[in-house]
Tab-separated table of C-alpha atoms and ligand atoms in Angstrom:
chain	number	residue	atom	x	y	z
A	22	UNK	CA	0.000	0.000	0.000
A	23	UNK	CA	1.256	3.667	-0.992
A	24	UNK	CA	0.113	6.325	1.583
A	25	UNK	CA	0.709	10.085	1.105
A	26	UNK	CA	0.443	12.385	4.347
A	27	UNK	CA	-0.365	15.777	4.153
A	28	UNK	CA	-0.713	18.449	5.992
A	29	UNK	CA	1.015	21.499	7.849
A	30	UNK	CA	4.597	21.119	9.704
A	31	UNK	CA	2.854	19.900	13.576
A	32	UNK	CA	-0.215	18.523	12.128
A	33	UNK	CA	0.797	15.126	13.771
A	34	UNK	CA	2.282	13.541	10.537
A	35	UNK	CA	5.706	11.540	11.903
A	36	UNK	CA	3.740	10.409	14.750
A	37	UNK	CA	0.729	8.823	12.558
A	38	UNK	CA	3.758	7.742	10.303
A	39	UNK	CA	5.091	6.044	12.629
A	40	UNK	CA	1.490	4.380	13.864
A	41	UNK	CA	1.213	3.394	10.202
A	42	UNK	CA	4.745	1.974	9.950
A	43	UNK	CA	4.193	-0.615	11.953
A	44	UNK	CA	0.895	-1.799	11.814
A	45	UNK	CA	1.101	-2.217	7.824
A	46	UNK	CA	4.842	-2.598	7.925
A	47	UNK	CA	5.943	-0.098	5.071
A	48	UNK	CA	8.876	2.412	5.401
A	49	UNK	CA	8.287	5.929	6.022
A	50	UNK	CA	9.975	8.185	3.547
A	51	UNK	CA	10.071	11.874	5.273
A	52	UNK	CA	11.973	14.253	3.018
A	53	UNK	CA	12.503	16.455	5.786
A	54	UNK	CA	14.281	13.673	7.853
A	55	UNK	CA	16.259	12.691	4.895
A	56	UNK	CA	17.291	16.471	4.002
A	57	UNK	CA	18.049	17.132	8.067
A	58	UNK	CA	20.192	14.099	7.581
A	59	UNK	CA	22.509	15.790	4.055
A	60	UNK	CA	22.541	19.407	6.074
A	61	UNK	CA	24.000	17.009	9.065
A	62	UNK	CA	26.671	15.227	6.868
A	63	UNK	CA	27.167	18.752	4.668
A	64	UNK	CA	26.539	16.778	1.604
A	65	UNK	CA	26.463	18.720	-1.556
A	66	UNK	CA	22.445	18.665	-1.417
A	67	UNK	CA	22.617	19.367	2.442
A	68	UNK	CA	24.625	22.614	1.787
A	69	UNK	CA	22.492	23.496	-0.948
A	70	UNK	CA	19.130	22.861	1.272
A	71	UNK	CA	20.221	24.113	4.879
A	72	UNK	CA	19.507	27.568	3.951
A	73	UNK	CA	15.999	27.099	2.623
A	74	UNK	CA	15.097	24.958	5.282
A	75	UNK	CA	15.995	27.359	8.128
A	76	UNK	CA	13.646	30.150	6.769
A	77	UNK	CA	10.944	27.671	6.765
A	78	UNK	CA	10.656	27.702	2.804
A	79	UNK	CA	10.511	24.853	-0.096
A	80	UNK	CA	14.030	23.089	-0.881
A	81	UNK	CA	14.070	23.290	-4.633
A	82	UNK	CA	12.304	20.620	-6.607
A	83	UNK	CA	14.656	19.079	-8.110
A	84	UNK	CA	16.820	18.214	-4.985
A	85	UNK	CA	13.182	16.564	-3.468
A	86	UNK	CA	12.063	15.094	-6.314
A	87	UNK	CA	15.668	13.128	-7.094
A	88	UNK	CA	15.669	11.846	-3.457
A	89	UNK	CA	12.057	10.185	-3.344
A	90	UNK	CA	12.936	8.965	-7.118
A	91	UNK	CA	16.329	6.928	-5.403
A	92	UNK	CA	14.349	6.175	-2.635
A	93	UNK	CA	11.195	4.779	-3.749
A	94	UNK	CA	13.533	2.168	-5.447
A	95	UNK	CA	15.019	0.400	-2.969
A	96	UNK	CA	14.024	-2.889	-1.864
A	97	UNK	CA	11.946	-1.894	1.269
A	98	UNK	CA	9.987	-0.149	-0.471
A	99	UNK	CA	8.838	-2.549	-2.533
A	100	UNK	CA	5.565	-4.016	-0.504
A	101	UNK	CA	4.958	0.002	-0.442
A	102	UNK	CA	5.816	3.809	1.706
A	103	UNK	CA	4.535	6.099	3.392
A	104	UNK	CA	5.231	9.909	1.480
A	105	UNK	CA	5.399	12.210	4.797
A	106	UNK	CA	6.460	15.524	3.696
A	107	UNK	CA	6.022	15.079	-0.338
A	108	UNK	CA	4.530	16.021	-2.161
A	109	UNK	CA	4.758	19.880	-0.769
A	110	UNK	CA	3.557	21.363	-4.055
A	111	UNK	CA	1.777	21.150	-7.467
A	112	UNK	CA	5.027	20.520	-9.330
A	113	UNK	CA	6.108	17.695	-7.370
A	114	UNK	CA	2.679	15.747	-7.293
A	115	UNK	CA	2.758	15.853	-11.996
A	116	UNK	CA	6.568	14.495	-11.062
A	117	UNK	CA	5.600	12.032	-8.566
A	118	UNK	CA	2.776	10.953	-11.330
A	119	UNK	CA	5.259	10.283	-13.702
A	120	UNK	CA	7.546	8.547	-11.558
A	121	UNK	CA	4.591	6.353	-10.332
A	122	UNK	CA	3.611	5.507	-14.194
A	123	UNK	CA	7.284	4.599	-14.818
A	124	UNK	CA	7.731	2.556	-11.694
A	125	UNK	CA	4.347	0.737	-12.168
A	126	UNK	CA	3.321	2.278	-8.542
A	127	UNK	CA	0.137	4.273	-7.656
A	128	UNK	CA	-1.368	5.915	-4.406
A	129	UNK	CA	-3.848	4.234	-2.622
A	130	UNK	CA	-4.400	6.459	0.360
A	131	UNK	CA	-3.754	10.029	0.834
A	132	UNK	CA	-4.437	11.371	4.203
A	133	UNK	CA	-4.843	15.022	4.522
A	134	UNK	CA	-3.787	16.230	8.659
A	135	UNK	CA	-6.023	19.327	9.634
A	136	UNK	CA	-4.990	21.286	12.608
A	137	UNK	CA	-5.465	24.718	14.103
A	138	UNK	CA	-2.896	27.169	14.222
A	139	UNK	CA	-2.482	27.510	18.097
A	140	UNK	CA	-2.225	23.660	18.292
A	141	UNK	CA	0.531	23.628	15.606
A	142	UNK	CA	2.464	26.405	17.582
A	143	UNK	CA	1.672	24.196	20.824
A	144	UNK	CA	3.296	21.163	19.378
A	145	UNK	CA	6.069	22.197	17.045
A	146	UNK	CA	7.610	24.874	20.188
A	147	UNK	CA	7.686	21.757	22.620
A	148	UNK	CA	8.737	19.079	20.109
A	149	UNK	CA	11.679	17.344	20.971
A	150	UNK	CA	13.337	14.534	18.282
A	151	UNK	CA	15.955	11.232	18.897
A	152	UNK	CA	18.933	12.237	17.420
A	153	UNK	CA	19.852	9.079	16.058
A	154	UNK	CA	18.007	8.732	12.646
A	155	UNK	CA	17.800	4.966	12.087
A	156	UNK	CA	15.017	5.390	15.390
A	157	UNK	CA	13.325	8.773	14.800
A	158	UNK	CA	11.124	8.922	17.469
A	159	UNK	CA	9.256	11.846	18.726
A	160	UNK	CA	8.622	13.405	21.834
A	161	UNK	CA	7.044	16.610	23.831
A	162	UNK	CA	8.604	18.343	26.548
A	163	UNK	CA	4.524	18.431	28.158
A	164	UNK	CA	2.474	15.956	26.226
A	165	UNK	CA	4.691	12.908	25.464
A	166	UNK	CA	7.914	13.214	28.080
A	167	UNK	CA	10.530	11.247	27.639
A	168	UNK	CA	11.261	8.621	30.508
A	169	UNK	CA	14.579	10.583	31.042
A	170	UNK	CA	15.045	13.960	30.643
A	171	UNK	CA	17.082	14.861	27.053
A	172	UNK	CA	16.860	11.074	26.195
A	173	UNK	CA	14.873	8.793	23.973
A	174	UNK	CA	13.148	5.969	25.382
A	175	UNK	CA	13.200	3.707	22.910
A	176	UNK	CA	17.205	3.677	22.269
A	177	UNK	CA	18.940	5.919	24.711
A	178	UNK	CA	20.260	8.678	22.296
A	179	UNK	CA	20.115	12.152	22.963
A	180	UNK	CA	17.217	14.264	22.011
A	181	UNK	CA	17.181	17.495	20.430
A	182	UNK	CA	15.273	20.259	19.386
A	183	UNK	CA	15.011	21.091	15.664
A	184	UNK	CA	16.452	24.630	14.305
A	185	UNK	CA	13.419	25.356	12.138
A	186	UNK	CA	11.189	25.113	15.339
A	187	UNK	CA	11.042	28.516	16.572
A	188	UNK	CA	7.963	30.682	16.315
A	189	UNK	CA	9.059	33.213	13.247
A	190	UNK	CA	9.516	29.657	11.216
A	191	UNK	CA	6.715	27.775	11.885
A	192	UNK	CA	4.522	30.545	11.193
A	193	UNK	CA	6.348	31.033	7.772
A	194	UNK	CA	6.495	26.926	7.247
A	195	UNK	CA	2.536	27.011	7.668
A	196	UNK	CA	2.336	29.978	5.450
A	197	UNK	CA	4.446	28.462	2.913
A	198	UNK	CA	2.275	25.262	3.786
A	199	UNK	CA	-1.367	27.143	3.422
A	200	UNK	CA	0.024	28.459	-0.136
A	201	UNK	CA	0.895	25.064	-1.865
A	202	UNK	CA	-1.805	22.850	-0.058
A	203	UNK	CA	-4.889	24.006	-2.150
A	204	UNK	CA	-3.831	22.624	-5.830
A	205	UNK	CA	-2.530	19.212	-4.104
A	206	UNK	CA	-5.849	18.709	-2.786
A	207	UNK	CA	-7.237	19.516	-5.342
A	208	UNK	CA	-4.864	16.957	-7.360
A	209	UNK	CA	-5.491	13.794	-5.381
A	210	UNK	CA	-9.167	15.032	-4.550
A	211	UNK	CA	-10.943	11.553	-5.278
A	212	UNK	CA	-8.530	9.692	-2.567
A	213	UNK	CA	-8.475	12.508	-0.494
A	214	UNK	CA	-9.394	11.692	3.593
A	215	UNK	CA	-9.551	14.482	5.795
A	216	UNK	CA	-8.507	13.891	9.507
A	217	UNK	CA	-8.951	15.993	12.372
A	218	UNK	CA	-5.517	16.066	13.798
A	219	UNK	CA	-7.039	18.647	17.187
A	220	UNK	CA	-7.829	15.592	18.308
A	221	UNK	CA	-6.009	13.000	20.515
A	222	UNK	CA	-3.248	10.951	19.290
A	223	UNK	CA	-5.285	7.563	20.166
A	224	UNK	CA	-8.648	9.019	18.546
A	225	UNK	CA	-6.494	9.688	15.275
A	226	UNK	CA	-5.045	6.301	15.970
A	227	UNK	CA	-8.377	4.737	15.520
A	228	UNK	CA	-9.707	6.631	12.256
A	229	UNK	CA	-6.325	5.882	10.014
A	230	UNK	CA	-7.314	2.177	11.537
A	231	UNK	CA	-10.691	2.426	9.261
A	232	UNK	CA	-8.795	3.325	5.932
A	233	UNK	CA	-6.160	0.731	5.984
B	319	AMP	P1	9.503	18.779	7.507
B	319	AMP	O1	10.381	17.906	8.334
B	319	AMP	O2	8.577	18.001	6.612
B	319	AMP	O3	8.794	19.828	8.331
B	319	AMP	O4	10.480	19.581	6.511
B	319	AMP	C1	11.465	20.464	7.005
B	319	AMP	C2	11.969	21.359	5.882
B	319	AMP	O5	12.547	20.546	4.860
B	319	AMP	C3	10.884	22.166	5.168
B	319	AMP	O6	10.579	23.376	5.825
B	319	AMP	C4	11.545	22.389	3.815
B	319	AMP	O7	12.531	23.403	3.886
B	319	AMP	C5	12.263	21.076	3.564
B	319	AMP	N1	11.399	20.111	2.845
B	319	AMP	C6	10.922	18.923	3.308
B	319	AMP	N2	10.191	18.303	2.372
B	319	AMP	C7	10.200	19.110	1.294
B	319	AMP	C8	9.613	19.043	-0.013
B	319	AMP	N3	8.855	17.997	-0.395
B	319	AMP	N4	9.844	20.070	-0.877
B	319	AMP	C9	10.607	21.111	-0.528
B	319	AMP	N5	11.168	21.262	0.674
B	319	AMP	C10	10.979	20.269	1.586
């Protein structure tokens, strides 16, 4: 199964991900992860992204678009993946298309996060991450503490904060978000499923559970 998540940066996407990772046992692909991952190893791509990425705006195309084309190939990915984070705009869904067509792939489920402003700010200014990226996991300094303070539960690494999660970029991230989201709803309108990510984690839990 091929799953596209959408919505805003805070809209709950890497934790559903993560629900949906292992109860249909499919990778999650998260461009953001991957590009936070280049900017850490200064990689020619990282350098090139790092800048974009601290304003809170789009990486260019081309740089997304060539890492979801390498990584949709590998083996793992070949019972299916979850998109979190592309497509972010009208361009990339007609590239993903074509990269679909040529792969023999297509989307089965695209699942469109909706969540209010003062929630986003809520989550994104207390969100903590693992540091190592082969685990991932989230946390929130009020709503989902770690066991031990500044380490992850689930494999001991050090967590940190991220540097696009202060208040002047997650505004412009949600701007930037607001502007591109209309013509990719619009785009995978007859798959589209609209969940109401104000509510609890366990309560979104439940309504991915009905689509999969
Ligand atoms: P995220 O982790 O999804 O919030 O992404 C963090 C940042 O990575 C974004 O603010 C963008 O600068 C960049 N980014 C992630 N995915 C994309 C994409 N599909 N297209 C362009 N930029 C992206």
């Amino acid at each position: 199964m091929n799953i596209i998540l959408l919505g805003p940066p805070g809209a709950g996407k890497g934790t559903q991900a993560a629900y949906i990772v292992k109860k249909i046992n499919v990778p999650q692909i998260s461009t953001g992860n991957i590009l936070r991952e280049a900017v850490a190893n200064k990689t020619e791509y990282g350098l090139k992204a790092q800048e974009y990425m601290n304003r809170g705006d789009l990486v260019t195309d081309e740089i997304v678009i060539g890492i979801i084309r390498d990584r949709i190939q590998e083996s793992d990915c070949q019972n299916g993946y979850i998109l979190d984070g592309f497509p972010r705009n009208k361009e990339q869904s007609i590239a993903l298309d074509s990269m679909l067509q040529e792969f023999g792939h297509s989307i089965d489920r695209v699942f469109d996060f909706r969540v209010s402003e003062e929630n986003l700010l809520k989550r994104l200014l207390g969100r903590l991450n693992c540091s190592n990226t082969s685990c991932g996991a989230g946390y929130h300094e009020e709503f989902k503490k770690p066991k031990v303070k500044g380490k992850c539960d689930a494999c001991g690494s050090d967590l940190f904060r991220r540097a696009d999660d202060n208040k002047e970029t997650i505004l412009n991230r949600n701007k930037v978000y607001e502007e591109t989201a209309g013509p990719i709803r619009d785009h995978y309108s007859e798959i589209l499923i609209a969940i109401d990510s104000d509510k609890e984690i366990s309560e979104i839990n439940a309504t991915l559970d009905k689509h999969l």
